[in-house]
Amino acid sequence: VYVCVCVCGFFFCVCVCVVIFYLFIYLFIYLFIYLFIYLFIYLFIYLFIYLFIYLFIYLFIYLFIYLFIYLFIYLFIYLFIYLFIYLFIYLFIYLFIYLFIYLFIYLFIYLFIYLFIYLFIYLFIYLFIYLFIYLFIY
């Protein structure tokens, strides 16, 4: 009975040691190799590929192309052409032609008709009446 207990105890201790050793080796291999190395390599490769290729290259190219197309074509060409045409039309047609015609007609009408005709007639009549009547009568 004593031998049977010793043999069973020995096998139990061996089984416990084997199970503990197996669990230690398994957990060590699983935790260290799988979790650390695999996940580190996976996350490193994934994050490297994702961050570098997707975020850097894709977003850089996307933002570069988008900003280039948007800023250069839209802001530069569109606004330049728009502002150029708008300012050209506004400055040339409105300021030059409208103000030129307006000022020309206004100055022509005002200066010619008012100053020349009115003042000429007024001064002529006034001077004529004044000089003729006053000087002649006096």
mmCIF file with all atom_site columns, C-alpha atoms in Angstrom:
data_model
loop_
_atom_site.group_PDB
_atom_site.id
_atom_site.type_symbol
_atom_site.label_atom_id
_atom_site.label_alt_id
_atom_site.label_comp_id
_atom_site.label_asym_id
_atom_site.label_entity_id
_atom_site.label_seq_id
_atom_site.pdbx_PDB_ins_code
_atom_site.Cartn_x
_atom_site.Cartn_y
_atom_site.Cartn_z
_atom_site.occupancy
_atom_site.B_iso_or_equiv
_atom_site.pdbx_formal_charge
_atom_site.auth_seq_id
_atom_site.auth_comp_id
_atom_site.auth_asym_id
_atom_site.auth_atom_id
_atom_site.pdbx_PDB_model_num
ATOM 1   C CA . VAL A 1 1   ? 0.000   0.000   0.000   1.00 0.00 ? 1   VAL A CA 1
ATOM 2   C CA . TYR A 1 2   ? 2.894   2.293   0.891   1.00 0.00 ? 2   TYR A CA 1
ATOM 3   C CA . VAL A 1 3   ? 4.558   1.578   -2.452  1.00 0.00 ? 3   VAL A CA 1
ATOM 4   C CA . CYS A 1 4   ? 1.306   2.200   -4.262  1.00 0.00 ? 4   CYS A CA 1
ATOM 5   C CA . VAL A 1 5   ? 0.867   5.527   -2.509  1.00 0.00 ? 5   VAL A CA 1
ATOM 6   C CA . CYS A 1 6   ? 4.468   6.471   -3.240  1.00 0.00 ? 6   CYS A CA 1
ATOM 7   C CA . VAL A 1 7   ? 4.142   5.503   -6.903  1.00 0.00 ? 7   VAL A CA 1
ATOM 8   C CA . CYS A 1 8   ? 0.800   7.303   -7.208  1.00 0.00 ? 8   CYS A CA 1
ATOM 9   C CA . GLY A 1 9   ? 2.248   10.330  -5.413  1.00 0.00 ? 9   GLY A CA 1
ATOM 10  C CA . PHE A 1 10  ? 5.300   10.283  -7.635  1.00 0.00 ? 10  PHE A CA 1
ATOM 11  C CA . PHE A 1 11  ? 3.153   10.067  -10.759 1.00 0.00 ? 11  PHE A CA 1
ATOM 12  C CA . PHE A 1 12  ? 0.906   12.788  -9.371  1.00 0.00 ? 12  PHE A CA 1
ATOM 13  C CA . CYS A 1 13  ? 3.902   15.014  -8.695  1.00 0.00 ? 13  CYS A CA 1
ATOM 14  C CA . VAL A 1 14  ? 5.288   14.248  -12.130 1.00 0.00 ? 14  VAL A CA 1
ATOM 15  C CA . CYS A 1 15  ? 1.924   14.967  -13.707 1.00 0.00 ? 15  CYS A CA 1
ATOM 16  C CA . VAL A 1 16  ? 1.600   18.211  -11.752 1.00 0.00 ? 16  VAL A CA 1
ATOM 17  C CA . CYS A 1 17  ? 5.154   19.205  -12.658 1.00 0.00 ? 17  CYS A CA 1
ATOM 18  C CA . VAL A 1 18  ? 4.576   18.252  -16.281 1.00 0.00 ? 18  VAL A CA 1
ATOM 19  C CA . VAL A 1 19  ? 1.301   20.169  -16.327 1.00 0.00 ? 19  VAL A CA 1
ATOM 20  C CA . ILE A 1 20  ? 2.927   23.199  -14.639 1.00 0.00 ? 20  ILE A CA 1
ATOM 21  C CA . PHE A 1 21  ? 5.947   22.964  -16.924 1.00 0.00 ? 21  PHE A CA 1
ATOM 22  C CA . TYR A 1 22  ? 3.653   22.484  -19.940 1.00 0.00 ? 22  TYR A CA 1
ATOM 23  C CA . LEU A 1 23  ? 1.499   25.412  -18.916 1.00 0.00 ? 23  LEU A CA 1
ATOM 24  C CA . PHE A 1 24  ? 4.593   27.529  -18.266 1.00 0.00 ? 24  PHE A CA 1
ATOM 25  C CA . ILE A 1 25  ? 6.130   26.591  -21.595 1.00 0.00 ? 25  ILE A CA 1
ATOM 26  C CA . TYR A 1 26  ? 2.795   26.965  -23.378 1.00 0.00 ? 26  TYR A CA 1
ATOM 27  C CA . LEU A 1 27  ? 1.989   30.276  -21.746 1.00 0.00 ? 27  LEU A CA 1
ATOM 28  C CA . PHE A 1 28  ? 5.541   31.497  -22.256 1.00 0.00 ? 28  PHE A CA 1
ATOM 29  C CA . ILE A 1 29  ? 5.560   30.403  -25.894 1.00 0.00 ? 29  ILE A CA 1
ATOM 30  C CA . TYR A 1 30  ? 2.028   31.617  -26.462 1.00 0.00 ? 30  TYR A CA 1
ATOM 31  C CA . LEU A 1 31  ? 2.340   34.887  -24.627 1.00 0.00 ? 31  LEU A CA 1
ATOM 32  C CA . PHE A 1 32  ? 5.865   35.747  -25.653 1.00 0.00 ? 32  PHE A CA 1
ATOM 33  C CA . ILE A 1 33  ? 6.007   34.392  -29.171 1.00 0.00 ? 33  ILE A CA 1
ATOM 34  C CA . TYR A 1 34  ? 2.422   34.824  -30.253 1.00 0.00 ? 34  TYR A CA 1
ATOM 35  C CA . LEU A 1 35  ? 1.348   37.917  -28.417 1.00 0.00 ? 35  LEU A CA 1
ATOM 36  C CA . PHE A 1 36  ? 4.626   39.784  -28.370 1.00 0.00 ? 36  PHE A CA 1
ATOM 37  C CA . ILE A 1 37  ? 6.309   38.787  -31.597 1.00 0.00 ? 37  ILE A CA 1
ATOM 38  C CA . TYR A 1 38  ? 3.278   38.059  -33.772 1.00 0.00 ? 38  TYR A CA 1
ATOM 39  C CA . LEU A 1 39  ? 1.219   40.979  -32.598 1.00 0.00 ? 39  LEU A CA 1
ATOM 40  C CA . PHE A 1 40  ? 4.235   43.271  -32.546 1.00 0.00 ? 40  PHE A CA 1
ATOM 41  C CA . ILE A 1 41  ? 5.198   42.261  -36.050 1.00 0.00 ? 41  ILE A CA 1
ATOM 42  C CA . TYR A 1 42  ? 1.572   42.296  -37.168 1.00 0.00 ? 42  TYR A CA 1
ATOM 43  C CA . LEU A 1 43  ? 0.845   45.629  -35.576 1.00 0.00 ? 43  LEU A CA 1
ATOM 44  C CA . PHE A 1 44  ? 4.160   47.048  -36.684 1.00 0.00 ? 44  PHE A CA 1
ATOM 45  C CA . ILE A 1 45  ? 3.696   45.881  -40.240 1.00 0.00 ? 45  ILE A CA 1
ATOM 46  C CA . TYR A 1 46  ? 0.031   46.817  -40.220 1.00 0.00 ? 46  TYR A CA 1
ATOM 47  C CA . LEU A 1 47  ? 0.615   50.206  -38.662 1.00 0.00 ? 47  LEU A CA 1
ATOM 48  C CA . PHE A 1 48  ? 3.639   50.800  -40.831 1.00 0.00 ? 48  PHE A CA 1
ATOM 49  C CA . ILE A 1 49  ? 1.771   49.819  -43.965 1.00 0.00 ? 49  ILE A CA 1
ATOM 50  C CA . TYR A 1 50  ? -1.361  51.642  -42.866 1.00 0.00 ? 50  TYR A CA 1
ATOM 51  C CA . LEU A 1 51  ? 0.282   54.754  -41.561 1.00 0.00 ? 51  LEU A CA 1
ATOM 52  C CA . PHE A 1 52  ? 2.998   55.032  -44.118 1.00 0.00 ? 52  PHE A CA 1
ATOM 53  C CA . ILE A 1 53  ? 1.256   53.868  -47.245 1.00 0.00 ? 53  ILE A CA 1
ATOM 54  C CA . TYR A 1 54  ? -2.276  54.962  -46.528 1.00 0.00 ? 54  TYR A CA 1
ATOM 55  C CA . LEU A 1 55  ? -1.870  58.048  -44.443 1.00 0.00 ? 55  LEU A CA 1
ATOM 56  C CA . PHE A 1 56  ? 1.366   59.373  -45.819 1.00 0.00 ? 56  PHE A CA 1
ATOM 57  C CA . ILE A 1 57  ? 1.296   58.387  -49.462 1.00 0.00 ? 57  ILE A CA 1
ATOM 58  C CA . TYR A 1 58  ? -2.440  58.305  -50.069 1.00 0.00 ? 58  TYR A CA 1
ATOM 59  C CA . LEU A 1 59  ? -3.269  61.390  -48.071 1.00 0.00 ? 59  LEU A CA 1
ATOM 60  C CA . PHE A 1 60  ? -0.187  63.192  -49.289 1.00 0.00 ? 60  PHE A CA 1
ATOM 61  C CA . ILE A 1 61  ? -0.997  62.415  -52.890 1.00 0.00 ? 61  ILE A CA 1
ATOM 62  C CA . TYR A 1 62  ? -4.681  63.071  -52.297 1.00 0.00 ? 62  TYR A CA 1
ATOM 63  C CA . LEU A 1 63  ? -4.084  66.307  -50.472 1.00 0.00 ? 63  LEU A CA 1
ATOM 64  C CA . PHE A 1 64  ? -1.387  67.341  -52.881 1.00 0.00 ? 64  PHE A CA 1
ATOM 65  C CA . ILE A 1 65  ? -3.542  66.627  -55.904 1.00 0.00 ? 65  ILE A CA 1
ATOM 66  C CA . TYR A 1 66  ? -6.617  68.051  -54.225 1.00 0.00 ? 66  TYR A CA 1
ATOM 67  C CA . LEU A 1 67  ? -4.874  71.137  -52.973 1.00 0.00 ? 67  LEU A CA 1
ATOM 68  C CA . PHE A 1 68  ? -3.036  71.535  -56.227 1.00 0.00 ? 68  PHE A CA 1
ATOM 69  C CA . ILE A 1 69  ? -6.181  71.160  -58.272 1.00 0.00 ? 69  ILE A CA 1
ATOM 70  C CA . TYR A 1 70  ? -8.264  73.189  -55.857 1.00 0.00 ? 70  TYR A CA 1
ATOM 71  C CA . LEU A 1 71  ? -5.811  75.945  -55.094 1.00 0.00 ? 71  LEU A CA 1
ATOM 72  C CA . PHE A 1 72  ? -4.203  76.227  -58.478 1.00 0.00 ? 72  PHE A CA 1
ATOM 73  C CA . ILE A 1 73  ? -7.095  75.622  -60.803 1.00 0.00 ? 73  ILE A CA 1
ATOM 74  C CA . TYR A 1 74  ? -9.935  76.962  -58.718 1.00 0.00 ? 74  TYR A CA 1
ATOM 75  C CA . LEU A 1 75  ? -8.388  79.767  -56.764 1.00 0.00 ? 75  LEU A CA 1
ATOM 76  C CA . PHE A 1 76  ? -5.718  80.870  -59.179 1.00 0.00 ? 76  PHE A CA 1
ATOM 77  C CA . ILE A 1 77  ? -7.262  80.339  -62.573 1.00 0.00 ? 77  ILE A CA 1
ATOM 78  C CA . TYR A 1 78  ? -10.932 80.737  -61.711 1.00 0.00 ? 78  TYR A CA 1
ATOM 79  C CA . LEU A 1 79  ? -10.531 83.664  -59.393 1.00 0.00 ? 79  LEU A CA 1
ATOM 80  C CA . PHE A 1 80  ? -7.847  85.206  -61.558 1.00 0.00 ? 80  PHE A CA 1
ATOM 81  C CA . ILE A 1 81  ? -9.980  84.927  -64.654 1.00 0.00 ? 81  ILE A CA 1
ATOM 82  C CA . TYR A 1 82  ? -13.062 85.925  -62.710 1.00 0.00 ? 82  TYR A CA 1
ATOM 83  C CA . LEU A 1 83  ? -11.396 88.871  -61.067 1.00 0.00 ? 83  LEU A CA 1
ATOM 84  C CA . PHE A 1 84  ? -9.593  89.796  -64.228 1.00 0.00 ? 84  PHE A CA 1
ATOM 85  C CA . ILE A 1 85  ? -12.738 89.669  -66.317 1.00 0.00 ? 85  ILE A CA 1
ATOM 86  C CA . TYR A 1 86  ? -14.765 91.275  -63.570 1.00 0.00 ? 86  TYR A CA 1
ATOM 87  C CA . LEU A 1 87  ? -12.249 94.004  -62.941 1.00 0.00 ? 87  LEU A CA 1
ATOM 88  C CA . PHE A 1 88  ? -11.658 94.435  -66.633 1.00 0.00 ? 88  PHE A CA 1
ATOM 89  C CA . ILE A 1 89  ? -15.352 94.677  -67.366 1.00 0.00 ? 89  ILE A CA 1
ATOM 90  C CA . TYR A 1 90  ? -15.962 96.783  -64.312 1.00 0.00 ? 90  TYR A CA 1
ATOM 91  C CA . LEU A 1 91  ? -13.019 99.084  -64.690 1.00 0.00 ? 91  LEU A CA 1
ATOM 92  C CA . PHE A 1 92  ? -13.046 99.324  -68.426 1.00 0.00 ? 92  PHE A CA 1
ATOM 93  C CA . ILE A 1 93  ? -16.728 99.372  -69.200 1.00 0.00 ? 93  ILE A CA 1
ATOM 94  C CA . TYR A 1 94  ? -18.068 101.000 -66.097 1.00 0.00 ? 94  TYR A CA 1
ATOM 95  C CA . LEU A 1 95  ? -15.332 103.368 -65.095 1.00 0.00 ? 95  LEU A CA 1
ATOM 96  C CA . PHE A 1 96  ? -13.876 104.154 -68.447 1.00 0.00 ? 96  PHE A CA 1
ATOM 97  C CA . ILE A 1 97  ? -16.808 104.092 -70.818 1.00 0.00 ? 97  ILE A CA 1
ATOM 98  C CA . TYR A 1 98  ? -19.591 105.027 -68.445 1.00 0.00 ? 98  TYR A CA 1
ATOM 99  C CA . LEU A 1 99  ? -17.678 107.682 -66.607 1.00 0.00 ? 99  LEU A CA 1
ATOM 100 C CA . PHE A 1 100 ? -16.059 108.881 -69.777 1.00 0.00 ? 100 PHE A CA 1
ATOM 101 C CA . ILE A 1 101 ? -19.389 109.173 -71.552 1.00 0.00 ? 101 ILE A CA 1
ATOM 102 C CA . TYR A 1 102 ? -21.019 110.537 -68.445 1.00 0.00 ? 102 TYR A CA 1
ATOM 103 C CA . LEU A 1 103 ? -18.297 113.028 -67.776 1.00 0.00 ? 103 LEU A CA 1
ATOM 104 C CA . PHE A 1 104 ? -17.996 113.878 -71.434 1.00 0.00 ? 104 PHE A CA 1
ATOM 105 C CA . ILE A 1 105 ? -21.707 114.429 -71.866 1.00 0.00 ? 105 ILE A CA 1
ATOM 106 C CA . TYR A 1 106 ? -21.991 116.112 -68.520 1.00 0.00 ? 106 TYR A CA 1
ATOM 107 C CA . LEU A 1 107 ? -18.991 118.309 -69.064 1.00 0.00 ? 107 LEU A CA 1
ATOM 108 C CA . PHE A 1 108 ? -19.968 118.961 -72.629 1.00 0.00 ? 108 PHE A CA 1
ATOM 109 C CA . ILE A 1 109 ? -23.527 119.845 -71.713 1.00 0.00 ? 109 ILE A CA 1
ATOM 110 C CA . TYR A 1 110 ? -22.518 121.690 -68.597 1.00 0.00 ? 110 TYR A CA 1
ATOM 111 C CA . LEU A 1 111 ? -19.496 123.499 -69.904 1.00 0.00 ? 111 LEU A CA 1
ATOM 112 C CA . PHE A 1 112 ? -20.643 124.127 -73.407 1.00 0.00 ? 112 PHE A CA 1
ATOM 113 C CA . ILE A 1 113 ? -24.308 124.821 -72.909 1.00 0.00 ? 113 ILE A CA 1
ATOM 114 C CA . TYR A 1 114 ? -24.255 126.341 -69.472 1.00 0.00 ? 114 TYR A CA 1
ATOM 115 C CA . LEU A 1 115 ? -20.945 128.089 -69.348 1.00 0.00 ? 115 LEU A CA 1
ATOM 116 C CA . PHE A 1 116 ? -20.556 128.970 -72.961 1.00 0.00 ? 116 PHE A CA 1
ATOM 117 C CA . ILE A 1 117 ? -24.090 129.679 -74.121 1.00 0.00 ? 117 ILE A CA 1
ATOM 118 C CA . TYR A 1 118 ? -25.656 130.820 -70.905 1.00 0.00 ? 118 TYR A CA 1
ATOM 119 C CA . LEU A 1 119 ? -22.763 132.889 -69.717 1.00 0.00 ? 119 LEU A CA 1
ATOM 120 C CA . PHE A 1 120 ? -22.041 134.109 -73.180 1.00 0.00 ? 120 PHE A CA 1
ATOM 121 C CA . ILE A 1 121 ? -25.633 135.120 -73.738 1.00 0.00 ? 121 ILE A CA 1
ATOM 122 C CA . TYR A 1 122 ? -25.928 136.425 -70.221 1.00 0.00 ? 122 TYR A CA 1
ATOM 123 C CA . LEU A 1 123 ? -22.716 138.355 -70.400 1.00 0.00 ? 123 LEU A CA 1
ATOM 124 C CA . PHE A 1 124 ? -23.420 139.458 -73.925 1.00 0.00 ? 124 PHE A CA 1
ATOM 125 C CA . ILE A 1 125 ? -26.909 140.622 -73.111 1.00 0.00 ? 125 ILE A CA 1
ATOM 126 C CA . TYR A 1 126 ? -25.816 142.049 -69.808 1.00 0.00 ? 126 TYR A CA 1
ATOM 127 C CA . LEU A 1 127 ? -22.812 143.773 -71.252 1.00 0.00 ? 127 LEU A CA 1
ATOM 128 C CA . PHE A 1 128 ? -24.737 144.822 -74.277 1.00 0.00 ? 128 PHE A CA 1
ATOM 129 C CA . ILE A 1 129 ? -27.584 146.193 -72.218 1.00 0.00 ? 129 ILE A CA 1
ATOM 130 C CA . TYR A 1 130 ? -25.264 147.599 -69.642 1.00 0.00 ? 130 TYR A CA 1
ATOM 131 C CA . LEU A 1 131 ? -22.783 149.058 -72.075 1.00 0.00 ? 131 LEU A CA 1
ATOM 132 C CA . PHE A 1 132 ? -25.250 150.109 -74.640 1.00 0.00 ? 132 PHE A CA 1
ATOM 133 C CA . ILE A 1 133 ? -27.959 151.447 -72.402 1.00 0.00 ? 133 ILE A CA 1
ATOM 134 C CA . TYR A 1 134 ? -25.813 152.746 -69.603 1.00 0.00 ? 134 TYR A CA 1
ATOM 135 C CA . LEU A 1 135 ? -23.016 154.112 -71.678 1.00 0.00 ? 135 LEU A CA 1
ATOM 136 C CA . PHE A 1 136 ? -25.163 155.240 -74.521 1.00 0.00 ? 136 PHE A CA 1
ATOM 137 C CA . ILE A 1 137 ? -27.762 156.855 -72.324 1.00 0.00 ? 137 ILE A CA 1
ATOM 138 C CA . TYR A 1 138 ? -25.309 158.123 -69.826 1.00 0.00 ? 138 TYR A CA 1
#
